[in-house]
Amino acid sequence: MSWYRNTVWFVKGLREYTRGGYESASKQFNPADVEVDVAGRSFLVTGANSGIGKATAKEIARRGGTVHLVCRNKERAEVAKEEIVTETGNQNIFLHIVDISNPKEIWKFAEKFQNDHKVNVLINNAGCMVNNRELTEDGLEKNFATNTLGTYIMTTALMPLLEKAADARVITVSSGGMLVQKLNVSDLQSGNGPFDGTMVYAQNKRQQVVLTEQWAKAHRNIHFSVMHPGWADTPAVRSSMPDFYERMKNSLRTEAQGADTVLWLAVSAEATKLPSGLFFQDRQPVPTHLPLAYTHSPPEDEEKLMELLEEFSQKFKSVSPG
């Protein structure tokens, strides 16, 4: 019976992830929530040269915010920056070239950024889904390095800056795929058994949810949230999940629809009236587990994740140039 209930709940949830799900949910949105002027506030968006990251950055720029685009590919990033400036008329758009899968680069970037800039809102959007096990130059499994460790280091490295900021927020772009994964701290780099890139990605996204919950407990002056954008038509989906894209392309959300809740969490006053540490979909907090699911973890596993990531983090900080 529990299997049947979970299946019904999950299928219903999948429909909500499509464009139709967004259109239905958006009938309840209050447009005034995001019709705000954020001039004078500083937003850092990782993975901002395409997809949901670029759509989010563009909407923040329209509202007058200072936007820092953190991107891996210099050429694509420069094109994205020019597009944002041209379309919004906002000249306060800054570009930083950082590979989020490279922890030493993140530390180096964060150290310099803290000396030169402020940040009110960090949006952890950069991510990847590599379908075959691939190691970075540091010997890290690439999905873990980007989605989990990169997110952890970027956030913790900028935490001192965020702690000093007014109305500080951290938003992490996760995925509904995490609902099928229980936190696994025994194999963070997916070296045991067959490698399934989709499930590794989902595990990373579960880890991001746990990170958000743990940060919310530890840093009361910052509002943390994690969200699922639904299924959006982005370059990442086309390249990483071509079969899924072909099946679903007529039902996928636009990039702007996928970015809507990120924007709402980043700029609206309503978002911070809700508790820190929640998981959102279409501007509403939603459960992080299916009903009666096996995906709940004991507190000691969640604490262990934080300990292991801190160990990784400090290892790469110690060899960081400068």
Coordinates of N, CA and C in Angstrom, one line a residue, residues 55-177:
A55 N 18.8 33.3 -16.8 CA 17.4 33.9 -16.6 C 17.3 34.6 -15.3
T56 N 17.8 34.0 -14.2 CA 17.7 34.6 -12.9 C 18.5 35.9 -12.9
A57 N 19.7 35.9 -13.4 CA 20.6 37.1 -13.4 C 19.9 38.2 -14.2
K58 N 19.3 37.9 -15.3 CA 18.7 38.9 -16.1 C 17.5 39.6 -15.4
E59 N 16.7 38.8 -14.7 CA 15.5 39.3 -14.0 C 16.0 40.2 -12.8
I60 N 17.1 39.8 -12.1 CA 17.6 40.6 -11.0 C 18.1 41.9 -11.6
A61 N 18.8 41.8 -12.7 CA 19.4 43.0 -13.3 C 18.2 44.0 -13.7
R62 N 17.1 43.5 -14.2 CA 16.0 44.3 -14.6 C 15.5 45.1 -13.4
R63 N 15.7 44.5 -12.2 CA 15.2 45.2 -10.9 C 16.2 46.0 -10.3
G64 N 17.3 46.2 -11.0 CA 18.3 47.2 -10.5 C 19.5 46.6 -9.7
G65 N 19.5 45.3 -9.4 CA 20.5 44.7 -8.6 C 21.9 44.7 -9.2
T66 N 22.9 44.8 -8.4 CA 24.2 44.5 -8.9 C 24.4 43.0 -9.0
V67 N 24.8 42.5 -10.2 CA 24.9 41.1 -10.4 C 26.3 40.6 -10.7
H68 N 26.8 39.6 -10.0 CA 28.1 39.0 -10.2 C 27.8 37.7 -10.9
L69 N 28.2 37.5 -12.1 CA 28.1 36.3 -12.9 C 29.4 35.5 -12.7
V70 N 29.2 34.3 -12.1 CA 30.3 33.4 -11.9 C 30.2 32.2 -12.9
C71 N 31.1 32.2 -13.9 CA 31.0 31.2 -15.0 C 32.3 30.5 -15.2
R72 N 32.2 29.4 -15.9 CA 33.4 28.6 -16.2 C 34.0 29.0 -17.6
N73 N 33.1 29.2 -18.5 CA 33.5 29.4 -19.9 C 33.5 30.9 -20.2
K74 N 34.7 31.5 -20.5 CA 34.9 32.9 -20.6 C 34.1 33.5 -21.8
E75 N 34.2 32.8 -23.0 CA 33.5 33.3 -24.2 C 32.0 33.3 -24.0
R76 N 31.4 32.2 -23.5 CA 30.0 32.2 -23.4 C 29.5 33.2 -22.3
A77 N 30.4 33.3 -21.3 CA 30.0 34.3 -20.2 C 30.0 35.7 -20.7
E78 N 30.9 36.1 -21.5 CA 31.0 37.4 -22.0 C 29.8 37.7 -22.9
V79 N 29.3 36.7 -23.7 CA 28.1 36.9 -24.5 C 26.9 37.1 -23.6
A80 N 26.8 36.3 -22.5 CA 25.7 36.4 -21.6 C 25.7 37.7 -20.9
K81 N 26.9 38.2 -20.5 CA 26.9 39.5 -19.8 C 26.4 40.6 -20.8
E82 N 26.9 40.6 -22.0 CA 26.5 41.6 -23.0 C 25.0 41.6 -23.2
E83 N 24.4 40.4 -23.3 CA 23.0 40.2 -23.5 C 22.2 40.8 -22.3
I84 N 22.7 40.5 -21.1 CA 22.0 41.0 -19.9 C 22.1 42.6 -19.8
V85 N 23.2 43.1 -20.1 CA 23.4 44.6 -20.1 C 22.5 45.2 -21.1
T86 N 22.5 44.7 -22.3 CA 21.8 45.2 -23.4 C 20.3 45.2 -23.2
E87 N 19.8 44.1 -22.7 CA 18.3 43.9 -22.5 C 17.8 44.6 -21.3
T88 N 18.6 44.8 -20.3 CA 18.1 45.4 -19.0 C 18.6 46.9 -18.8
G89 N 19.6 47.3 -19.6 CA 20.2 48.6 -19.4 C 21.0 48.8 -18.1
N90 N 21.2 47.7 -17.4 CA 21.9 47.7 -16.1 C 23.4 47.5 -16.4
Q91 N 24.2 48.5 -16.0 CA 25.6 48.4 -16.2 C 26.4 47.7 -15.1
N92 N 25.7 47.5 -14.0 CA 26.3 46.9 -12.8 C 26.3 45.4 -12.8
I93 N 26.9 44.8 -13.9 CA 27.0 43.4 -14.1 C 28.5 43.1 -14.2
F94 N 28.9 42.2 -13.3 CA 30.4 41.9 -13.3 C 30.6 40.4 -13.6
L95 N 31.7 40.1 -14.2 CA 32.0 38.7 -14.6 C 33.2 38.2 -13.9
H96 N 33.1 36.9 -13.5 CA 34.2 36.2 -12.8 C 34.3 34.8 -13.4
I97 N 35.5 34.5 -13.8 CA 35.6 33.2 -14.4 C 36.2 32.2 -13.4
V98 N 35.3 31.2 -13.0 CA 35.7 30.3 -12.0 C 35.1 28.9 -12.4
D99 N 35.9 27.9 -12.2 CA 35.4 26.5 -12.5 C 34.9 26.0 -11.1
I100 N 33.6 25.8 -11.0 CA 33.1 25.3 -9.7 C 33.5 23.9 -9.3
S101 N 34.0 23.2 -10.3 CA 34.5 21.8 -10.0 C 36.0 21.9 -9.4
N102 N 36.6 23.0 -9.4 CA 37.9 23.2 -8.9 C 38.0 23.9 -7.6
P103 N 38.1 23.2 -6.5 CA 38.0 23.8 -5.2 C 39.1 24.9 -4.9
K104 N 40.3 24.7 -5.5 CA 41.3 25.7 -5.3 C 40.9 27.1 -5.9
E105 N 40.3 26.9 -7.1 CA 39.9 28.2 -7.8 C 38.8 28.9 -7.0
I106 N 37.9 28.1 -6.4 CA 36.8 28.8 -5.6 C 37.4 29.5 -4.4
W107 N 38.3 28.9 -3.7 CA 38.9 29.6 -2.6 C 39.6 30.8 -3.0
K108 N 40.4 30.7 -4.1 CA 41.1 31.9 -4.6 C 40.2 33.0 -5.0
F109 N 39.1 32.7 -5.7 CA 38.1 33.6 -6.1 C 37.5 34.3 -4.9
A110 N 37.0 33.5 -3.9 CA 36.3 34.0 -2.7 C 37.2 35.0 -1.9
E111 N 38.4 34.6 -1.8 CA 39.4 35.5 -1.1 C 39.5 36.9 -1.7
K112 N 39.6 36.9 -3.0 CA 39.7 38.2 -3.7 C 38.3 38.9 -3.7
F113 N 37.2 38.2 -3.9 CA 35.9 38.8 -3.9 C 35.6 39.5 -2.6
Q114 N 36.0 38.9 -1.5 CA 35.7 39.5 -0.2 C 36.4 40.8 0.0
N115 N 37.6 41.0 -0.7 CA 38.4 42.2 -0.5 C 37.8 43.3 -1.4
D116 N 37.1 42.9 -2.5 CA 36.7 43.9 -3.5 C 35.2 44.2 -3.5
H117 N 34.3 43.3 -3.0 CA 32.9 43.4 -3.2 C 32.1 43.1 -1.9
K118 N 30.8 43.3 -1.9 CA 29.9 42.8 -0.9 C 29.0 41.9 -1.6
V119 N 28.3 41.1 -0.8 CA 27.2 40.2 -1.4 C 26.1 40.1 -0.4
N120 N 24.9 40.3 -0.9 CA 23.7 40.1 -0.1 C 23.0 38.8 -0.3
V121 N 23.1 38.3 -1.6 CA 22.4 37.1 -1.9 C 23.4 36.2 -2.8
L122 N 23.6 35.0 -2.4 CA 24.3 34.0 -3.1 C 23.3 33.0 -3.7
I123 N 23.4 32.8 -5.0 CA 22.6 31.8 -5.7 C 23.5 30.7 -6.3
N124 N 23.5 29.6 -5.6 CA 24.2 28.4 -6.1 C 23.5 27.7 -7.2
N125 N 23.8 28.0 -8.4 CA 23.0 27.4 -9.5 C 23.9 26.5 -10.4
A126 N 25.2 26.7 -10.4 CA 26.1 25.9 -11.2 C 25.9 24.4 -10.9
G127 N 25.9 23.6 -11.9 CA 25.8 22.1 -11.7 C 26.2 21.4 -12.9
C128 N 26.3 20.1 -12.8 CA 26.6 19.2 -14.0 C 26.0 17.9 -13.7
M129 N 25.8 17.2 -14.8 CA 25.4 15.7 -14.8 C 26.3 15.0 -15.8
V130 N 27.4 14.4 -15.3 CA 28.3 13.7 -16.1 C 27.9 12.2 -16.0
N131 N 27.6 11.6 -17.2 CA 27.0 10.3 -17.2 C 28.0 9.1 -17.0
N132 N 29.3 9.4 -17.2 CA 30.3 8.4 -17.0 C 31.2 8.9 -15.9
R133 N 31.8 8.0 -15.1 CA 32.6 8.5 -14.0 C 33.9 9.2 -14.5
E134 N 34.0 10.4 -14.2 CA 35.1 11.3 -14.7 C 35.7 12.0 -13.5
L135 N 37.1 12.0 -13.4 CA 37.8 12.7 -12.3 C 38.3 14.0 -12.8
T136 N 38.3 15.0 -11.9 CA 38.9 16.3 -12.1 C 40.4 16.2 -12.0
E137 N 41.1 17.3 -12.2 CA 42.5 17.3 -12.1 C 43.0 17.0 -10.6
D138 N 42.0 17.3 -9.7 CA 42.3 17.0 -8.3 C 41.9 15.6 -7.8
G139 N 41.5 14.8 -8.8 CA 41.1 13.4 -8.4 C 39.7 13.3 -7.8
L140 N 38.9 14.3 -8.1 CA 37.5 14.3 -7.5 C 36.5 13.8 -8.6
E141 N 35.6 13.0 -8.2 CA 34.5 12.7 -9.2 C 33.8 14.0 -9.6
K142 N 33.6 14.2 -10.8 CA 33.2 15.5 -11.3 C 31.8 16.0 -10.8
N143 N 30.8 15.1 -10.8 CA 29.5 15.5 -10.3 C 29.6 16.0 -8.9
F144 N 30.2 15.2 -8.0 CA 30.4 15.6 -6.6 C 31.2 16.9 -6.5
A145 N 32.3 17.0 -7.2 CA 33.1 18.2 -7.1 C 32.3 19.4 -7.5
T146 N 31.5 19.4 -8.5 CA 30.7 20.6 -8.9 C 29.5 20.8 -8.0
N147 N 28.6 19.8 -7.9 CA 27.3 20.0 -7.3 C 27.4 20.1 -5.8
T148 N 28.2 19.3 -5.2 CA 28.3 19.2 -3.7 C 29.4 20.0 -3.1
L149 N 30.6 19.6 -3.4 CA 31.8 20.3 -2.8 C 31.9 21.7 -3.3
G150 N 31.7 21.9 -4.6 CA 31.8 23.3 -5.1 C 30.8 24.2 -4.4
T151 N 29.5 23.7 -4.3 CA 28.5 24.5 -3.6 C 28.9 24.7 -2.1
Y152 N 29.4 23.7 -1.5 CA 29.8 23.8 -0.1 C 30.9 24.9 0.1
I153 N 31.9 24.8 -0.7 CA 33.1 25.7 -0.6 C 32.7 27.2 -0.9
M154 N 31.9 27.3 -2.0 CA 31.5 28.7 -2.4 C 30.7 29.3 -1.2
T155 N 29.8 28.6 -0.7 CA 29.0 29.1 0.4 C 29.7 29.4 1.7
T156 N 30.5 28.4 2.1 CA 31.3 28.6 3.4 C 32.4 29.7 3.2
A157 N 33.0 29.8 2.0 CA 34.0 30.8 1.8 C 33.4 32.2 1.9
L158 N 32.2 32.3 1.4 CA 31.6 33.7 1.4 C 30.7 33.9 2.7
M159 N 30.7 33.0 3.6 CA 29.9 33.1 4.8 C 30.2 34.4 5.6
P160 N 31.5 34.7 5.8 CA 31.8 35.9 6.5 C 31.2 37.2 5.9
L161 N 31.2 37.2 4.6 CA 30.7 38.4 3.9 C 29.1 38.4 4.1
L162 N 28.5 37.2 3.9 CA 27.1 37.1 4.1 C 26.6 37.5 5.5
E163 N 27.4 37.1 6.5 CA 27.1 37.3 7.9 C 27.0 38.8 8.2
K164 N 27.7 39.6 7.4 CA 27.8 41.1 7.6 C 26.7 41.8 6.8
A165 N 26.1 41.1 5.9 CA 25.2 41.7 4.9 C 23.8 41.9 5.5
A166 N 23.1 42.9 5.0 CA 21.7 43.1 5.4 C 20.8 42.2 4.6
D167 N 19.8 41.5 5.3 CA 18.9 40.6 4.6 C 19.6 39.6 3.7
A168 N 20.6 38.9 4.3 CA 21.4 38.0 3.5 C 20.6 36.7 3.2
R169 N 20.8 36.2 2.0 CA 20.1 35.0 1.6 C 21.1 34.1 0.8
V170 N 20.9 32.8 0.9 CA 21.6 31.8 0.1 C 20.5 30.9 -0.5
I171 N 20.5 30.8 -1.8 CA 19.5 29.9 -2.5 C 20.3 28.9 -3.3
T172 N 20.0 27.6 -3.2 CA 20.6 26.6 -4.0 C 19.6 25.9 -4.9
V173 N 20.0 25.8 -6.2 CA 19.1 25.2 -7.2 C 19.3 23.7 -7.1
S174 N 18.3 22.9 -6.7 CA 18.4 21.5 -6.5 C 17.6 20.8 -7.6
S175 N 17.0 19.7 -7.3 CA 16.2 18.9 -8.3 C 15.2 18.0 -7.5
G176 N 14.1 17.8 -8.1 CA 13.1 16.8 -7.6 C 13.7 15.4 -7.6
G177 N 14.7 15.2 -8.4 CA 15.3 13.8 -8.4 C 15.9 13.4 -7.1

